[in-house]
Short mmCIF file of C-alpha atoms in Angstrom, two decimals:
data_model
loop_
_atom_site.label_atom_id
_atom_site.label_comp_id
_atom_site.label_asym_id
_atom_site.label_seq_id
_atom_site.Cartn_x
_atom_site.Cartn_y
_atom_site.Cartn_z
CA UNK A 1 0.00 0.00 0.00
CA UNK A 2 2.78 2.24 0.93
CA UNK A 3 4.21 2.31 -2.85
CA UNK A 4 0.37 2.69 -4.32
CA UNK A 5 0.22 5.75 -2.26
CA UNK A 6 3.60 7.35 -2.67
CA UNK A 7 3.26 6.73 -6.55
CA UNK A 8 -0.35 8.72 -6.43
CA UNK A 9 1.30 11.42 -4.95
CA UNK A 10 4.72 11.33 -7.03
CA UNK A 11 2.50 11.77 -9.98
CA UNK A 12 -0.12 14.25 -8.61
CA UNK A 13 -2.89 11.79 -8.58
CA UNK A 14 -3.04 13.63 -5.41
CA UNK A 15 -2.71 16.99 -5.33
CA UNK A 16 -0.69 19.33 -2.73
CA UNK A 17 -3.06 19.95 0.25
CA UNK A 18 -5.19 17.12 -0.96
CA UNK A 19 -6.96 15.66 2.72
CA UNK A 20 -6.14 11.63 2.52
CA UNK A 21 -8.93 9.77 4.44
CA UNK A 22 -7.66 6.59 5.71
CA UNK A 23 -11.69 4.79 5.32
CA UNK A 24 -11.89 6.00 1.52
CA UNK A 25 -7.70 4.97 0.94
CA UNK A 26 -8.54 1.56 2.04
CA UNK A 27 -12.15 1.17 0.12
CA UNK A 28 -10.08 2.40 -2.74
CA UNK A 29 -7.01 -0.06 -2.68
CA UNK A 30 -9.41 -3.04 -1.21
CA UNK A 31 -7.11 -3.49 2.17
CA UNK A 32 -7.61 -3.01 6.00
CA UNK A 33 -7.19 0.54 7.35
CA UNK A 34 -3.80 -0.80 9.26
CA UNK A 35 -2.00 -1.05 6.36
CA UNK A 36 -3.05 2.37 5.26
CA UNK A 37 -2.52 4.06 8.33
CA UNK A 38 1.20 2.61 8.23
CA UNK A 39 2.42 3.60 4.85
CA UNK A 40 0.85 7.01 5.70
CA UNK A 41 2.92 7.55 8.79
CA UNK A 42 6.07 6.32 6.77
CA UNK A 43 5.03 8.75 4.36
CA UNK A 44 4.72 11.66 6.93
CA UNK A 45 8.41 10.66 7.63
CA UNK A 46 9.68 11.03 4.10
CA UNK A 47 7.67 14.41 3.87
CA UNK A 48 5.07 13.55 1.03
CA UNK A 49 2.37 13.46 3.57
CA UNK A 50 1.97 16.22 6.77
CA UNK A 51 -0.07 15.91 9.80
CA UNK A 52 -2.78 18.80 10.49
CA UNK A 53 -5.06 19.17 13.36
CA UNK A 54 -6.37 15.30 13.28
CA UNK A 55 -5.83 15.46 9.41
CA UNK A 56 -3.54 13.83 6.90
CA UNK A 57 -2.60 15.83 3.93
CA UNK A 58 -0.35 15.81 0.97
CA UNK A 59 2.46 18.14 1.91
CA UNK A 60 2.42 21.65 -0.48
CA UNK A 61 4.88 22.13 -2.73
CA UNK A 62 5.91 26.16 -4.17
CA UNK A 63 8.26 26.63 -7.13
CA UNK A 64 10.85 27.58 -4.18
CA UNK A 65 11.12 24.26 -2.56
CA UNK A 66 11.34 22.24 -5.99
CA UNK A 67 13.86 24.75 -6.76
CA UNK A 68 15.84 23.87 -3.49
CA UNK A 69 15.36 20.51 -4.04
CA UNK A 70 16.90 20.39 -7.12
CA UNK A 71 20.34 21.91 -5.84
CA UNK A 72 20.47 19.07 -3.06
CA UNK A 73 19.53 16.21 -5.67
CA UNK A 74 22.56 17.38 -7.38
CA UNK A 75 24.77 17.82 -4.75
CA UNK A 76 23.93 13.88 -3.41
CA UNK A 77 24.17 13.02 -6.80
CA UNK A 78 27.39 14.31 -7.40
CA UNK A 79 29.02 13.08 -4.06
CA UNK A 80 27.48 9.49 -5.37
CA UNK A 81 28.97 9.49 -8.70
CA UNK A 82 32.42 10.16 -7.01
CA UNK A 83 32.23 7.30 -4.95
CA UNK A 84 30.73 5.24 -7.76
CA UNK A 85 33.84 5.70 -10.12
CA UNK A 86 36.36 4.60 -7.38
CA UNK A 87 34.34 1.91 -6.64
CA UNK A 88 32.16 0.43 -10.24
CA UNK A 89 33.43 -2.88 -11.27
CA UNK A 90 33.84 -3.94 -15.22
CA UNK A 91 30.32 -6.13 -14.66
CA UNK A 92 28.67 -2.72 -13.96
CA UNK A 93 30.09 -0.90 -16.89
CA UNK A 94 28.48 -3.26 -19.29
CA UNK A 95 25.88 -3.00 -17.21
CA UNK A 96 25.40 0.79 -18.21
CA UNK A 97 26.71 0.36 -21.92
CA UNK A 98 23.79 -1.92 -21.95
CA UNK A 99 21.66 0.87 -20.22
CA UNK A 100 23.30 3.37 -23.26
CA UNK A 101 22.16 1.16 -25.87
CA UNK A 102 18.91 0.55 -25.34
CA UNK A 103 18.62 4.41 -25.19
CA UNK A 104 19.81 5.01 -28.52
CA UNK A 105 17.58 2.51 -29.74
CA UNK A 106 14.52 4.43 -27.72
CA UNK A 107 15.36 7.33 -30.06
CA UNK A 108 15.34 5.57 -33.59
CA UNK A 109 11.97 4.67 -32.35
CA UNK A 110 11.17 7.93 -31.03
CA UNK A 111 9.90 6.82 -28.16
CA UNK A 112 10.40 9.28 -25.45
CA UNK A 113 8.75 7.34 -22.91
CA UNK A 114 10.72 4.74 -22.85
CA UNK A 115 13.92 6.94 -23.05
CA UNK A 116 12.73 8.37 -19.99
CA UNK A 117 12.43 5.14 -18.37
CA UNK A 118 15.59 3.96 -19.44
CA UNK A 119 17.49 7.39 -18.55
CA UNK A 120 16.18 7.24 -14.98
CA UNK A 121 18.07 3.45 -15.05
CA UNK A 122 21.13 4.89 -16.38
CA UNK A 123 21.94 7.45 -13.53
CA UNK A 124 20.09 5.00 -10.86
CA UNK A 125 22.98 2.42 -12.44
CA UNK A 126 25.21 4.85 -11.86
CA UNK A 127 25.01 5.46 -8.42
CA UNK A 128 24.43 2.12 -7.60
CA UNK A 129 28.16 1.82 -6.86
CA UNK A 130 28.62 4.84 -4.40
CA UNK A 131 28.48 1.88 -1.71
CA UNK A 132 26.52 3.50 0.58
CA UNK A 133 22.71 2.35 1.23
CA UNK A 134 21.60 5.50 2.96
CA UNK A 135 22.90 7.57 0.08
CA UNK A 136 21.09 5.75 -2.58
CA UNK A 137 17.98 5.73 -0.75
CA UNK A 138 18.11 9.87 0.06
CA UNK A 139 18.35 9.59 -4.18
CA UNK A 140 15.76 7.98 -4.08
CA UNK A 141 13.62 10.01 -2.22
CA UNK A 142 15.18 13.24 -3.40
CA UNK A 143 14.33 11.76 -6.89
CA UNK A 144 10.98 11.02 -6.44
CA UNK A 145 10.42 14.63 -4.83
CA UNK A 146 11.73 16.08 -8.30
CA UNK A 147 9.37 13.93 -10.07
CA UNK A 148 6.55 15.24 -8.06
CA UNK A 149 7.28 18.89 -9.20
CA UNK A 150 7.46 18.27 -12.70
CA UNK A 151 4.55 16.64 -12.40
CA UNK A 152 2.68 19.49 -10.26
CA UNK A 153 4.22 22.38 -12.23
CA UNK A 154 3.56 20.54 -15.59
CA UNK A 155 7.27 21.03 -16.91
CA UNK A 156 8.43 19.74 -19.84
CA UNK A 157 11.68 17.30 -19.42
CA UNK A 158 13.68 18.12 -22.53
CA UNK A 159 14.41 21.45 -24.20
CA UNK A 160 15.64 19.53 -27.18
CA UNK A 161 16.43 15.66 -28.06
CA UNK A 162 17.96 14.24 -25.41
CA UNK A 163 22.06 14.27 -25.84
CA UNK A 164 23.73 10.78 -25.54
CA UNK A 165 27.32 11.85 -26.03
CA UNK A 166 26.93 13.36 -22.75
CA UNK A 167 26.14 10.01 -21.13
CA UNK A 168 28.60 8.38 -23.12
CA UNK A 169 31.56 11.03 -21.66
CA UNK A 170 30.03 9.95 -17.80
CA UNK A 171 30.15 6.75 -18.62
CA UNK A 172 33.99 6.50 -20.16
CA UNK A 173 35.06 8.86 -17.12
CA UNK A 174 33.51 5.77 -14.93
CA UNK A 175 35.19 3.14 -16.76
CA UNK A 176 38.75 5.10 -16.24
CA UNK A 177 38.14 5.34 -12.76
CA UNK A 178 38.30 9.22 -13.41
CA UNK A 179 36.43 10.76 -10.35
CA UNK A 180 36.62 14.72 -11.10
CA UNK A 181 35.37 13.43 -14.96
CA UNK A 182 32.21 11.34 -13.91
CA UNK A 183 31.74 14.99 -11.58
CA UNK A 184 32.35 17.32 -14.05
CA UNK A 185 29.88 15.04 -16.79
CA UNK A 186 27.40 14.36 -14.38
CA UNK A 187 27.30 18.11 -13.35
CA UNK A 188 26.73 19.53 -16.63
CA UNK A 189 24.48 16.89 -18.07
CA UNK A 190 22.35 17.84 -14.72
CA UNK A 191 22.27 21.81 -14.68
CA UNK A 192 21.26 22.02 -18.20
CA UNK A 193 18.29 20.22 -17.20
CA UNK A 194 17.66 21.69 -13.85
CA UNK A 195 18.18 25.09 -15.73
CA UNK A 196 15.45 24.16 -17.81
CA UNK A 197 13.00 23.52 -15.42
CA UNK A 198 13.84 26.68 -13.54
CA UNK A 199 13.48 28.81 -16.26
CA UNK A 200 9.79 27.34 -17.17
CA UNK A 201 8.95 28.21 -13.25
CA UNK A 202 9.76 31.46 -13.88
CA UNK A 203 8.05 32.09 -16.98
CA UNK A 204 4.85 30.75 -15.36
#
């Protein structure tokens, strides 16, 4: 129940404010109200859902916070893909030239979905390797609180088609070992989408 729920809200199935009633949550996914009541208190925890008064609600969201958000994402991110090209192995390379070509492919087929999809893999693949459990799951989280803004502000992912070389240059710095390179690439191939999104806040 706990992933139904957080994936409502990740894609504003819910909307920011929204009141959650545990009764109608658990008419609606078929289930007791324990179950409910737990993934809503983990939920609290991760900050998708606050407490008001005797009230659950899906925590608000302004164009400052996603804005904010978006500077820590990349910070974790980049202090993960550090770690990740001390530590990747020659298994998890392939892994992510696998990842690279099955992008590539998404675009001769134009299918921007399933770029998405396979993009998100890529840098998840990535960071895999940082070596660090807690890390990877604040990504996760962090992640999935980017996701939510898009979603809720309606922004557009790309300002163009999507740039593979620049995943190719993270992934070759990773496969040298070359820490301030998988930085640098991740860095870049991050703030020009980040910028993007900022700039379609503020022309809203």
């Amino acid at each position: 129940m706990y992933k139904e729920i957080r994936t409502a809200i990740v894609n504003a199935n819910f909307a920011p404010g929204e009141r959650l009633v545990i009764t109608y949550l658990a008419k609606d996914l078929a289930v007791s109200e324990s179950p409910i009541r737990e993934a809503l208190k983990r939920l609290v925890s991760e900050n998708f859902v606050v407490e008001q008064g005797i009230g659950l609600y899906v925590a608000s969201v302004s164009k400052e916070q996603f804005i904010e958000m978006l500077d820590v994402r990349l910070q974790l991110e980049l202090i993960a893909i550090r770690r990740s090209a001390k530590y990747i192995t020659a298994e998890g390379i392939q892994g992510l030239r696998q990842d690279i070509n099955k992008m590539e492919e998404a675009l001769r087929k134009k299918s921007l979905m399933e770029y998405y999809a396979l993009h998100k893999k890529f840098h998840d693949d990535c960071f895999s390797f940082c070596n660090v459990p807690y890390l990877i799951r604040a990504l996760t989280d962090a992640a999935d609180h980017n996701a939510r803004g898009i979603n809720v502000f309606k922004l557009r992912i790309w300002r163009e088609k999507p740039d593979i070389n620049q995943h190719k240059k993270i992934l070759n710095a990773l496969e040298l070992h070359n820490e301030n390179e998988a930085v640098q690439g991740l860095e870049l191939n991050r703030k020009k989408t980040f910028n993007f999104y900022v700039e379609q806040l503020i022309g809203n």
